[in-house]
Short mmCIF file of C-alpha atoms in Angstrom, two decimals:
data_model
loop_
_atom_site.label_atom_id
_atom_site.label_comp_id
_atom_site.label_asym_id
_atom_site.label_seq_id
_atom_site.Cartn_x
_atom_site.Cartn_y
_atom_site.Cartn_z
CA MET A 458 0.13 0.14 0.00
CA PHE A 459 1.32 3.46 -0.74
CA LYS A 460 0.71 6.78 0.92
CA THR A 461 -0.07 9.85 -1.43
CA LEU A 462 1.10 13.37 -0.42
CA SER A 463 -0.41 16.17 -2.67
CA LEU A 464 1.79 19.19 -3.44
CA ALA A 465 -0.98 21.24 -1.84
CA ALA A 466 -0.93 19.47 1.22
CA VAL A 467 2.86 19.54 1.50
CA LEU A 468 2.81 23.41 0.82
CA SER A 469 0.07 23.75 3.44
CA LEU A 470 2.63 22.90 6.16
CA GLY A 471 4.06 26.46 6.02
CA THR A 472 2.92 29.39 4.01
CA ALA A 473 3.51 32.33 6.22
CA THR A 474 5.01 35.30 4.34
CA LEU A 475 6.91 38.21 5.64
CA ALA A 476 5.25 41.55 6.51
CA TRP A 477 6.42 43.58 3.68
CA SER A 478 5.03 40.89 0.90
CA ALA A 479 1.43 41.43 2.08
CA ASP A 480 0.56 43.94 -0.87
CA GLU A 481 -0.38 42.71 -4.23
CA PRO A 482 2.51 41.62 -6.19
CA ARG A 483 3.50 43.91 -9.30
CA HIS A 484 4.80 42.26 -12.46
CA GLY A 485 7.95 43.76 -14.30
CA GLY A 486 11.03 45.41 -13.51
CA THR A 487 14.75 44.57 -13.08
CA PHE A 488 16.37 43.24 -9.80
CA ASN A 489 19.90 44.04 -9.23
CA PHE A 490 21.04 41.25 -6.91
CA THR A 491 24.55 40.45 -5.48
CA ALA A 492 26.75 37.45 -5.68
CA PRO A 493 29.07 38.29 -2.56
CA TYR A 494 31.09 35.18 -2.33
CA GLY A 495 33.69 35.71 -4.87
CA SER A 496 35.30 37.69 -7.47
CA ALA A 497 33.85 35.76 -10.43
CA PHE A 498 31.66 32.61 -11.37
CA SER A 499 33.93 29.74 -11.70
CA THR A 500 31.26 27.86 -13.91
CA LEU A 501 27.94 28.08 -15.43
CA ASP A 502 27.45 24.29 -14.88
CA THR A 503 25.78 24.00 -11.48
CA HIS A 504 26.72 20.26 -11.29
CA SER A 505 30.22 21.09 -11.17
CA SER A 506 30.55 23.49 -8.29
CA PRO A 507 29.73 22.99 -4.65
CA ASN A 508 30.01 26.85 -4.00
CA ILE A 509 27.39 29.01 -3.02
CA GLN A 510 28.55 31.55 -5.56
CA GLU A 511 27.37 29.34 -8.47
CA GLN A 512 24.20 28.61 -6.83
CA PHE A 513 22.91 32.17 -7.45
CA LEU A 514 22.42 31.27 -11.11
CA THR A 515 21.02 27.93 -10.26
CA PHE A 516 18.22 29.36 -8.25
CA ALA A 517 17.13 31.45 -11.22
CA ILE A 518 17.37 29.00 -14.17
CA HIS A 519 17.38 25.39 -12.49
CA ARG A 520 15.20 23.31 -10.51
CA SER A 521 15.68 20.11 -8.61
CA LEU A 522 13.13 17.44 -7.69
CA TYR A 523 12.55 19.16 -4.30
CA SER A 524 13.07 22.63 -3.04
CA TRP A 525 13.50 24.14 0.57
CA ASP A 526 10.42 25.92 2.01
CA SER A 527 12.18 28.55 4.10
CA ASN A 528 9.09 29.27 6.20
CA ALA A 529 8.05 25.59 7.08
CA ASN A 530 11.87 24.76 7.36
CA LYS A 531 11.25 21.67 5.20
CA PRO A 532 11.95 20.25 1.82
CA VAL A 533 8.73 20.20 -0.56
CA LEU A 534 8.02 18.62 -4.05
CA GLU A 535 9.02 20.85 -6.69
CA LEU A 536 9.05 19.06 -9.98
CA ALA A 537 6.25 16.59 -9.09
CA ASP A 538 2.63 17.19 -8.20
CA SER A 539 2.52 14.18 -5.64
CA VAL A 540 4.46 11.11 -4.59
CA ASP A 541 3.52 7.61 -3.42
CA VAL A 542 5.44 6.15 -0.53
CA SER A 543 5.81 2.61 0.07
CA ASP A 544 4.88 1.12 3.59
CA ASP A 545 8.59 0.28 4.22
CA GLY A 546 9.56 3.99 3.43
CA THR A 547 12.04 2.88 0.69
CA THR A 548 10.22 3.55 -2.58
CA TYR A 549 9.05 6.63 -3.90
CA THR A 550 7.02 6.96 -6.92
CA TYR A 551 6.69 10.66 -8.34
CA HIS A 552 4.11 11.96 -10.58
CA LEU A 553 5.97 14.41 -12.19
CA LYS A 554 4.52 17.94 -13.39
CA LYS A 555 3.16 17.66 -16.87
CA ASN A 556 3.43 21.47 -17.48
CA ALA A 557 7.06 21.86 -16.86
CA VAL A 558 9.25 22.61 -19.79
CA PHE A 559 12.75 23.26 -20.21
CA HIS A 560 13.93 26.74 -21.84
CA ASN A 561 14.40 25.03 -25.12
CA GLY A 562 10.85 23.95 -25.18
CA LYS A 563 11.41 20.31 -24.17
CA PRO A 564 8.82 18.76 -21.92
CA LEU A 565 10.28 17.32 -18.56
CA THR A 566 10.20 13.83 -18.49
CA ALA A 567 11.41 10.59 -16.26
CA ASP A 568 13.95 10.36 -18.86
CA ASP A 569 15.67 13.66 -17.86
CA PHE A 570 15.93 12.52 -14.08
CA ILE A 571 17.77 9.36 -15.15
CA PHE A 572 19.88 11.28 -17.59
CA THR A 573 20.83 13.78 -14.86
CA TYR A 574 21.44 11.33 -12.02
CA GLU A 575 23.45 9.04 -14.21
CA ARG A 576 25.84 11.91 -15.15
CA LEU A 577 26.08 12.81 -11.48
CA ALA A 578 26.65 9.23 -10.41
CA THR A 579 29.42 8.58 -12.81
CA ALA A 580 32.56 8.54 -10.55
CA SER A 581 34.92 9.70 -13.41
CA ASN A 582 32.87 12.92 -13.70
CA ALA A 583 33.93 13.83 -10.01
CA LEU A 584 30.72 15.93 -9.65
CA SER A 585 29.98 17.26 -6.09
CA GLY A 586 26.17 16.19 -6.45
CA ALA A 587 27.30 12.55 -6.60
CA SER A 588 27.17 12.40 -2.67
CA TYR A 589 23.69 13.49 -2.42
CA LEU A 590 22.75 10.63 -4.75
CA SER A 591 24.17 7.96 -2.51
CA ILE A 592 20.85 7.46 -0.87
CA ILE A 593 19.58 5.77 -4.09
CA LYS A 594 19.89 2.00 -4.57
CA GLY A 595 22.55 1.15 -7.11
CA VAL A 596 24.38 4.53 -7.55
CA GLU A 597 27.60 3.17 -6.04
CA GLU A 598 27.51 0.19 -8.66
CA PHE A 599 26.72 2.33 -11.44
CA GLY A 600 29.46 5.19 -10.40
CA SER A 601 32.21 2.38 -10.12
CA GLY A 602 31.08 0.76 -13.68
CA ALA A 603 30.00 -2.41 -12.12
CA ALA A 604 26.27 -1.77 -13.45
CA THR A 605 25.12 -0.07 -16.54
CA GLU A 606 22.17 1.62 -15.09
CA ILE A 607 21.11 2.68 -11.61
CA ALA A 608 19.16 0.11 -10.11
CA GLY A 609 16.89 2.43 -7.82
CA LEU A 610 15.96 4.50 -10.77
CA LYS A 611 12.84 3.17 -12.93
CA LYS A 612 11.03 4.95 -15.55
CA ILE A 613 7.30 4.08 -15.26
CA ASP A 614 6.17 6.28 -18.17
CA ASP A 615 7.06 9.74 -19.32
CA ASN A 616 5.47 11.41 -16.30
CA THR A 617 6.13 8.68 -13.58
CA LEU A 618 9.53 7.97 -11.85
CA GLU A 619 10.25 5.49 -9.33
CA VAL A 620 13.02 5.94 -6.88
CA THR A 621 14.21 3.13 -4.48
CA LEU A 622 16.43 4.13 -1.61
CA ASN A 623 18.90 2.16 0.13
CA ALA A 624 17.03 2.75 3.55
CA ALA A 625 13.95 4.32 4.50
CA GLY A 626 14.16 8.07 4.89
CA ASN A 627 13.22 11.55 3.42
CA PRO A 628 15.09 12.00 0.09
CA GLY A 629 14.05 15.64 -0.10
CA PHE A 630 16.91 16.64 1.69
CA ASN A 631 19.31 15.26 -0.72
CA LEU A 632 17.31 15.71 -3.84
CA MET A 633 16.66 19.54 -3.13
CA GLU A 634 20.37 20.42 -3.63
CA ALA A 635 21.44 22.76 -6.49
CA THR A 636 23.87 20.12 -7.54
CA THR A 637 21.34 17.72 -8.27
CA ALA A 638 19.48 20.21 -10.64
CA ILE A 639 17.56 18.53 -13.44
CA TYR A 640 19.20 18.95 -16.97
CA PRO A 641 17.36 18.33 -20.10
CA SER A 642 18.41 14.99 -21.84
CA ASP A 643 18.62 16.68 -25.29
CA VAL A 644 20.96 19.37 -24.65
CA PRO A 645 24.82 18.59 -25.06
CA LEU A 646 26.52 18.77 -21.44
CA GLU A 647 29.27 21.14 -22.57
CA GLN A 648 26.75 23.57 -23.24
CA GLN A 649 25.55 23.90 -19.69
CA ALA A 650 28.85 25.54 -18.73
CA ILE A 651 28.35 28.17 -21.68
CA ASN A 652 24.53 28.79 -22.36
CA PRO A 653 22.85 26.73 -19.53
CA VAL A 654 19.43 25.43 -20.05
CA GLY A 655 16.87 24.76 -17.05
CA LEU A 656 13.44 24.47 -15.80
CA GLY A 657 13.51 27.65 -13.67
CA ALA A 658 11.61 31.00 -13.76
CA PHE A 659 14.36 32.75 -15.54
CA LYS A 660 16.39 31.78 -18.68
CA PHE A 661 20.06 32.55 -19.19
CA LYS A 662 20.60 35.85 -21.18
CA GLU A 663 24.47 36.61 -20.86
CA HIS A 664 27.56 36.28 -18.68
CA ILE A 665 29.98 38.83 -18.36
CA PRO A 666 33.12 37.31 -16.82
CA GLY A 667 34.05 38.98 -13.48
CA SER A 668 31.14 41.40 -13.75
CA GLN A 669 27.56 39.79 -13.90
CA ILE A 670 25.07 37.11 -15.21
CA VAL A 671 22.06 38.43 -16.66
CA VAL A 672 18.68 36.15 -16.69
CA GLU A 673 15.42 36.99 -18.24
CA ARG A 674 11.78 36.07 -17.33
CA PHE A 675 10.83 32.47 -19.01
CA ASP A 676 7.24 32.98 -20.06
CA ASP A 677 6.59 29.25 -20.02
CA TYR A 678 7.39 28.71 -16.46
CA TYR A 679 5.17 26.03 -14.73
CA GLU A 680 4.13 28.24 -11.86
CA GLU A 681 1.25 30.53 -13.18
CA GLY A 682 1.74 34.21 -12.76
CA ARG A 683 5.38 33.88 -11.89
CA PRO A 684 8.07 35.20 -12.00
CA TYR A 685 6.92 38.71 -11.44
CA LEU A 686 10.30 40.40 -12.42
CA ASP A 687 11.33 40.64 -15.99
CA ARG A 688 15.11 40.46 -15.33
CA VAL A 689 17.50 39.97 -12.84
CA ASN A 690 21.22 40.92 -12.80
CA ILE A 691 23.28 38.81 -10.72
CA ILE A 692 26.18 41.16 -9.92
CA VAL A 693 29.67 39.93 -8.60
CA MET A 694 30.54 41.99 -5.63
CA ALA A 695 32.80 40.31 -3.01
CA GLU A 696 33.99 43.50 -1.28
CA GLY A 697 31.70 44.43 1.63
CA SER A 698 32.63 48.30 1.35
CA ALA A 699 31.69 48.15 -2.30
CA ARG A 700 28.34 46.67 -1.64
CA ASP A 701 27.85 49.29 1.07
CA VAL A 702 28.58 52.08 -1.34
CA ALA A 703 26.50 50.59 -4.05
CA PHE A 704 23.58 49.76 -1.70
CA ARG A 705 23.51 53.40 -0.33
CA ASN A 706 23.52 54.73 -3.81
CA LYS A 707 20.55 52.72 -4.56
CA GLU A 708 22.51 50.78 -7.31
CA ILE A 709 21.74 47.34 -5.87
CA ASP A 710 18.64 45.96 -4.25
CA VAL A 711 20.15 43.77 -1.52
CA SER A 712 23.36 43.31 0.32
CA ILE A 713 24.71 40.62 2.68
CA LEU A 714 26.09 42.43 5.81
CA GLY A 715 29.29 41.75 7.88
CA PRO A 716 29.60 42.67 11.58
CA VAL A 717 30.62 46.12 11.10
CA GLN A 718 28.16 46.86 8.40
CA TYR A 719 25.45 45.28 10.56
CA SER A 720 25.99 47.71 13.43
CA ALA A 721 26.23 50.74 11.06
CA TYR A 722 23.02 49.70 9.42
CA GLN A 723 21.24 49.15 12.74
CA ALA A 724 22.36 52.61 13.86
CA ASP A 725 21.02 54.33 10.70
CA PRO A 726 17.44 55.28 10.78
CA GLU A 727 16.91 55.13 7.10
CA LEU A 728 18.35 51.50 6.85
CA LYS A 729 17.46 49.71 10.17
CA ASP A 730 14.03 48.84 9.14
CA ASN A 731 14.96 47.02 6.01
CA LEU A 732 17.11 44.37 7.44
CA LEU A 733 16.33 40.58 6.94
CA GLU A 734 17.94 38.50 9.81
CA VAL A 735 18.00 34.44 10.22
CA ALA A 736 19.94 32.11 12.18
CA GLU A 737 21.62 30.05 9.75
CA THR A 738 22.05 26.32 10.05
CA PHE A 739 25.52 26.69 11.39
CA THR A 740 26.32 26.17 15.16
CA ARG A 741 29.44 27.71 16.55
CA ASN A 742 30.87 25.64 19.52
CA ILE A 743 33.89 24.29 21.61
CA GLY A 744 34.00 20.51 21.26
CA PHE A 745 35.36 18.44 24.29
CA SER A 746 37.60 15.48 23.55
CA GLN A 747 36.46 12.72 25.76
CA THR A 748 39.59 10.47 24.93
CA GLN A 749 42.27 13.30 25.50
CA VAL A 750 40.85 15.05 28.78
CA GLU A 751 39.62 12.89 31.45
CA ALA A 752 37.68 15.67 33.18
CA PHE A 753 35.59 15.64 29.89
CA LYS A 754 34.16 12.24 30.50
CA ASP A 755 32.03 13.66 33.42
CA LYS A 756 28.73 15.34 32.26
CA ARG A 757 28.95 17.71 35.20
CA VAL A 758 32.20 19.11 34.05
CA ARG A 759 31.03 19.63 30.64
CA GLN A 760 27.82 21.42 31.85
CA ALA A 761 30.02 23.64 34.31
CA ILE A 762 31.75 24.94 31.39
CA ASN A 763 28.53 26.04 29.62
CA TYR A 764 27.32 27.66 32.87
CA ALA A 765 30.60 29.54 33.46
CA ILE A 766 30.86 31.38 30.24
CA ASN A 767 28.87 34.53 29.67
CA SER A 768 27.75 33.72 26.03
CA ASP A 769 25.53 36.64 25.68
CA LEU A 770 28.20 39.18 26.58
CA ILE A 771 30.70 37.65 24.02
CA ILE A 772 27.94 37.87 21.43
CA GLU A 773 27.28 41.41 22.19
CA ARG A 774 30.93 42.73 22.41
CA LEU A 775 32.98 40.61 20.15
CA VAL A 776 30.44 39.34 17.52
CA LYS A 777 28.70 42.72 17.50
CA GLY A 778 25.25 40.87 17.94
CA LYS A 779 25.66 39.23 14.57
CA ALA A 780 24.64 35.81 16.23
CA VAL A 781 21.75 34.12 17.94
CA ARG A 782 22.67 32.39 21.40
CA ALA A 783 22.99 28.65 20.82
CA THR A 784 20.56 26.35 22.73
CA SER A 785 21.90 23.06 21.75
CA TRP A 786 23.20 21.46 18.43
CA LEU A 787 20.50 22.07 16.10
CA PRO A 788 19.86 25.56 15.20
CA LEU A 789 16.45 27.54 15.07
CA GLY A 790 16.10 26.94 11.44
CA SER A 791 15.91 23.07 11.86
CA PRO A 792 12.68 21.37 11.71
CA ALA A 793 13.63 19.49 14.96
CA PHE A 794 14.42 22.52 17.05
CA ASP A 795 12.65 22.63 20.31
CA SER A 796 11.14 26.32 20.53
CA GLU A 797 10.48 25.75 24.18
CA ALA A 798 14.16 24.79 25.15
CA LYS A 799 16.18 27.41 26.92
CA PRO A 800 20.14 27.75 26.58
CA TYR A 801 22.46 27.52 29.74
CA PRO A 802 22.31 30.62 31.83
CA TYR A 803 25.26 32.49 33.00
CA ASP A 804 25.64 31.00 36.60
CA PRO A 805 29.33 30.81 37.72
CA GLU A 806 28.27 29.46 41.34
CA LYS A 807 26.35 26.64 39.65
CA ALA A 808 29.40 25.77 37.53
CA LYS A 809 31.60 25.89 40.88
CA GLU A 810 28.94 23.54 42.51
CA LEU A 811 29.17 21.10 39.58
CA LEU A 812 32.93 21.08 39.37
CA LYS A 813 33.06 20.10 43.11
CA GLU A 814 30.52 17.42 42.67
CA ALA A 815 32.63 15.97 40.14
CA GLY A 816 35.85 16.11 42.09
CA TYR A 817 37.48 19.22 40.36
CA GLU A 818 37.02 21.60 42.94
CA ASP A 819 40.48 22.73 42.48
CA GLY A 820 40.04 23.10 38.95
CA PHE A 821 41.80 21.62 35.77
CA GLU A 822 43.14 22.78 32.64
CA PHE A 823 43.08 22.22 29.02
CA GLU A 824 43.75 23.75 25.80
CA VAL A 825 41.48 24.87 22.76
CA THR A 826 42.79 24.42 19.22
CA ALA A 827 41.53 27.50 17.30
CA THR A 828 42.00 29.46 13.98
CA PRO A 829 42.47 33.17 14.00
CA ASN A 830 38.64 33.69 12.98
CA GLU A 831 37.27 36.60 14.78
CA SER A 832 33.78 34.97 15.33
CA TRP A 833 34.89 31.65 16.28
CA GLY A 834 38.58 31.52 16.99
CA VAL A 835 41.28 32.55 19.18
CA PRO A 836 39.60 35.90 20.12
CA ILE A 837 36.64 33.92 21.47
CA VAL A 838 38.86 31.70 23.47
CA GLU A 839 40.75 34.57 24.90
CA ALA A 840 37.42 36.15 26.00
CA ILE A 841 36.45 32.94 27.94
CA LEU A 842 39.80 32.62 29.96
CA PRO A 843 38.94 35.00 32.81
CA MET A 844 35.38 33.34 32.91
CA LEU A 845 36.71 29.83 33.21
CA ALA A 846 39.38 31.02 35.67
CA GLU A 847 36.91 32.48 37.90
CA VAL A 848 35.68 28.82 38.43
CA GLY A 849 39.00 27.46 38.74
CA VAL A 850 39.62 26.28 35.25
CA THR A 851 42.72 27.05 33.20
CA VAL A 852 42.34 27.31 29.36
CA ARG A 853 45.10 27.90 26.91
CA PRO A 854 44.64 28.65 23.09
CA ARG A 855 46.31 26.39 20.74
CA PRO A 856 46.51 28.69 17.52
CA ILE A 857 46.23 26.77 14.09
CA GLU A 858 46.02 27.91 10.62
CA SER A 859 42.51 27.83 9.24
CA ALA A 860 43.20 25.10 6.44
CA ALA A 861 44.45 22.68 9.07
CA LEU A 862 41.51 22.83 11.39
CA GLY A 863 39.43 20.30 9.62
CA SER A 864 42.10 17.47 9.34
CA THR A 865 43.17 18.21 12.95
CA VAL A 866 39.75 17.79 14.43
CA GLN A 867 38.97 14.83 12.21
CA SER A 868 42.20 12.90 13.55
CA GLY A 869 41.32 13.63 17.07
CA ASN A 870 44.48 15.54 17.70
CA PHE A 871 43.07 18.19 20.30
CA GLN A 872 41.76 18.44 23.73
CA ALA A 873 39.06 20.77 22.63
CA TYR A 874 38.62 22.77 19.54
CA ILE A 875 36.27 25.77 18.42
CA TRP A 876 34.60 25.55 15.01
CA SER A 877 31.46 26.57 13.26
CA ASN A 878 29.81 23.20 12.07
CA LEU A 879 26.93 22.68 9.48
CA THR A 880 23.86 21.51 11.40
CA GLY A 881 21.36 21.54 9.01
CA PRO A 882 19.04 21.29 7.37
CA ASP A 883 18.44 17.48 7.59
CA PRO A 884 18.27 16.91 11.42
CA LEU A 885 18.52 13.08 10.99
CA THR A 886 21.94 13.49 9.25
CA VAL A 887 23.22 16.24 11.75
CA MET A 888 22.15 14.26 14.86
CA ARG A 889 24.28 11.33 13.78
CA CYS A 890 27.22 13.17 15.11
CA PHE A 891 26.76 12.07 18.45
CA TRP A 892 25.78 8.51 17.51
CA SER A 893 28.50 6.11 18.94
CA GLN A 894 28.55 4.21 15.54
CA THR A 895 29.40 7.57 13.72
CA PRO A 896 33.44 7.60 13.30
CA GLN A 897 35.16 10.75 14.75
CA SER A 898 36.57 11.46 11.23
CA ALA A 899 32.93 11.69 10.14
CA CYS A 900 31.50 14.24 12.53
CA ASN A 901 31.53 12.44 15.84
CA TYR A 902 34.65 14.76 16.71
CA THR A 903 34.26 14.48 20.52
CA ALA A 904 34.06 10.59 20.48
CA TYR A 905 30.77 11.07 22.21
CA SER A 906 29.13 7.68 23.23
CA ASN A 907 25.88 7.16 25.29
CA PRO A 908 23.62 3.99 25.05
CA GLU A 909 20.71 6.16 26.08
CA TYR A 910 21.23 8.59 23.15
CA ASP A 911 21.83 5.73 20.67
CA LYS A 912 18.39 4.29 21.69
CA ILE A 913 16.57 7.48 20.72
CA TYR A 914 18.62 8.17 17.54
CA GLU A 915 18.21 4.69 16.34
CA ALA A 916 14.40 4.87 16.95
CA ALA A 917 14.34 8.02 14.86
CA ARG A 918 16.30 6.32 12.11
CA ALA A 919 13.59 3.56 11.94
CA GLU A 920 10.68 5.76 12.33
CA ARG A 921 8.60 5.98 9.04
CA ASP A 922 6.18 8.54 10.06
CA PRO A 923 7.91 12.07 9.42
CA ASP A 924 6.31 13.83 12.17
CA LYS A 925 6.98 11.12 14.81
CA GLN A 926 10.65 11.21 13.40
CA LEU A 927 10.97 14.84 14.22
CA GLU A 928 9.69 14.40 17.63
CA LEU A 929 12.30 11.70 18.43
CA LEU A 930 14.98 13.95 16.95
CA LYS A 931 13.80 16.74 18.99
CA GLN A 932 14.16 14.59 22.06
CA ALA A 933 17.78 13.47 20.74
CA ASN A 934 18.69 17.13 20.43
CA ASN A 935 17.48 18.06 23.98
CA PHE A 936 19.34 15.08 25.38
CA ILE A 937 22.52 16.33 23.85
CA GLN A 938 21.71 19.76 25.44
CA GLU A 939 21.67 18.02 28.79
CA GLU A 940 24.75 15.98 28.14
CA ALA A 941 26.75 18.97 26.85
CA PRO A 942 29.47 17.24 24.90
CA ILE A 943 30.25 20.97 23.48
CA TRP A 944 29.97 24.44 24.84
CA PHE A 945 27.04 25.78 22.78
CA PHE A 946 28.08 29.18 21.72
CA ASN A 947 26.00 30.60 18.93
CA TYR A 948 24.15 30.04 15.52
CA ASN A 949 25.52 32.43 12.93
CA LYS A 950 23.26 35.31 12.21
CA ALA A 951 23.04 36.22 8.53
CA VAL A 952 21.77 39.51 7.62
CA MET A 953 20.58 40.97 4.44
CA ALA A 954 19.88 44.68 3.65
CA HIS A 955 17.10 45.29 1.11
CA GLN A 956 15.74 48.49 -0.55
CA PRO A 957 12.15 49.34 0.69
CA TRP A 958 10.78 48.64 -2.68
CA VAL A 959 11.83 45.02 -2.74
CA HIS A 960 9.22 42.42 -1.65
CA GLY A 961 9.11 38.53 -1.32
CA LEU A 962 12.31 37.89 0.23
CA VAL A 963 12.25 34.80 2.60
CA PRO A 964 14.29 33.89 5.72
CA ASN A 965 16.22 31.07 4.30
CA ALA A 966 18.27 29.36 7.09
CA THR A 967 20.11 27.12 5.05
CA GLU A 968 21.80 30.19 3.17
CA LEU A 969 20.09 33.62 3.37
CA ALA A 970 21.69 34.82 0.08
CA LEU A 971 19.85 32.22 -1.69
CA GLN A 972 16.42 33.78 -2.48
CA PRO A 973 13.52 32.60 -4.54
CA TYR A 974 13.69 34.99 -7.46
CA ASP A 975 10.26 33.88 -8.86
CA ASP A 976 8.60 35.08 -5.89
CA ILE A 977 10.51 38.54 -5.67
CA TRP A 978 8.95 41.70 -6.79
CA ILE A 979 9.46 45.43 -6.88
CA ASP A 980 6.86 47.98 -6.20
CA ASP A 981 6.63 51.34 -8.06
CA THR A 982 8.82 53.08 -5.64
CA ALA A 983 11.94 51.68 -7.31
CA PRO A 984 14.12 53.66 -9.34
CA GLU A 985 13.00 54.30 -12.86
CA SER A 986 15.70 52.55 -14.55
CA ARG A 987 14.51 49.28 -12.68
CA LYS A 988 10.81 49.62 -13.22
#
């Protein structure tokens, strides 16, 4: 027996809009967007780059099987109207959109999915999207050349695609990625790096290397009435100071802000009301090695450190308020975040009490491996030194080059580390980092092991009902907060300034700079050159 989820039902899970998008959308106009993460675009072939910089183009001209609903914080169907899910949760039968056509006029069919996924899965292509397809049965065998087709992909007919997974789970988190965007099977792949063709609301117009990419409205887009805009200029602008000048001169419509700009814009009465802020799915933390430091094996010691540090003061003074206090491992934007949970309060006396109970009344010492990063590196370690000294704990920073941090932590060569770790959007994948079966080299960096936690996490892995699974993952996250294998510092706050005539932006917790161009519109107060 199969369970059918309609697209309308999925979308009804979260359709809240931001306050400034309440008016009737206006069609027409040009939107000047900024690509702030590099001085150029490395490629126009979205499969070939894992970088956010290239995804600005992807969001305009391409579509994947799923997309991310920023208001519901969940992946939703994008290129299918409904999906049938087998009772064991391993087989998904997608009923594809019949009105979806590529920019060259070719109708979307199941063949395009198979064509795209086979390209991604071919190991010799070395494409970043391949890792997301590993959930599909037979991908590994096909990639290595041991099979001539992917066993888990089956075309039922032109408009029906069957996907079988290696294990039960929600494929949306993997198959929504930009690097799994669906390409037309009738376009030579080499063309995608020069004149890309996709299913998105906008079609490619031109690329001026080092300057901008221009896309224009696709009139045959499958969403009726969208896009609202006629044109989007995706302008390369890596320097924050350059974006600041351009934004204040009204030459660009949005700008990603750094800590200094954030403080300045908050203080400016003409700018402060047009800031979009969101806690992205990254958790900054100090991880405690339970193999290198004996004291860290005791939960009370780990909790004591969380009580001893005035996190709010550090966020205010050093991070300039451009962060959100962390409660536990999962960030605010995670679908399994518990909104009723509270972070550890600053309570040095409680910390001393716990250390005494654990047998460390006279304190202990440890070193923290840290990079120069101003938001989660040596400066933060230096800030916590006097706080921990107050409760008798001595901390020493161990400076390390940024490029070496990952390999150092993965090898276990640390007593403690400070890092900013990706903690979304899939809570099942993220919470595996505290599962005893997860290797330290994967993401169980603190070598945490607890049978009670394993029981909760394994129940979540086995659960077929999405809502029940989220409840179990919420329990797992709260359990980790209590266990405190890390110091919970903050969630990165991403901030985007937008002009007052811009509407339709969303609080995308996976990456604020990636916005749904098809929903964005500008009102008639925009400059004449962009109306």
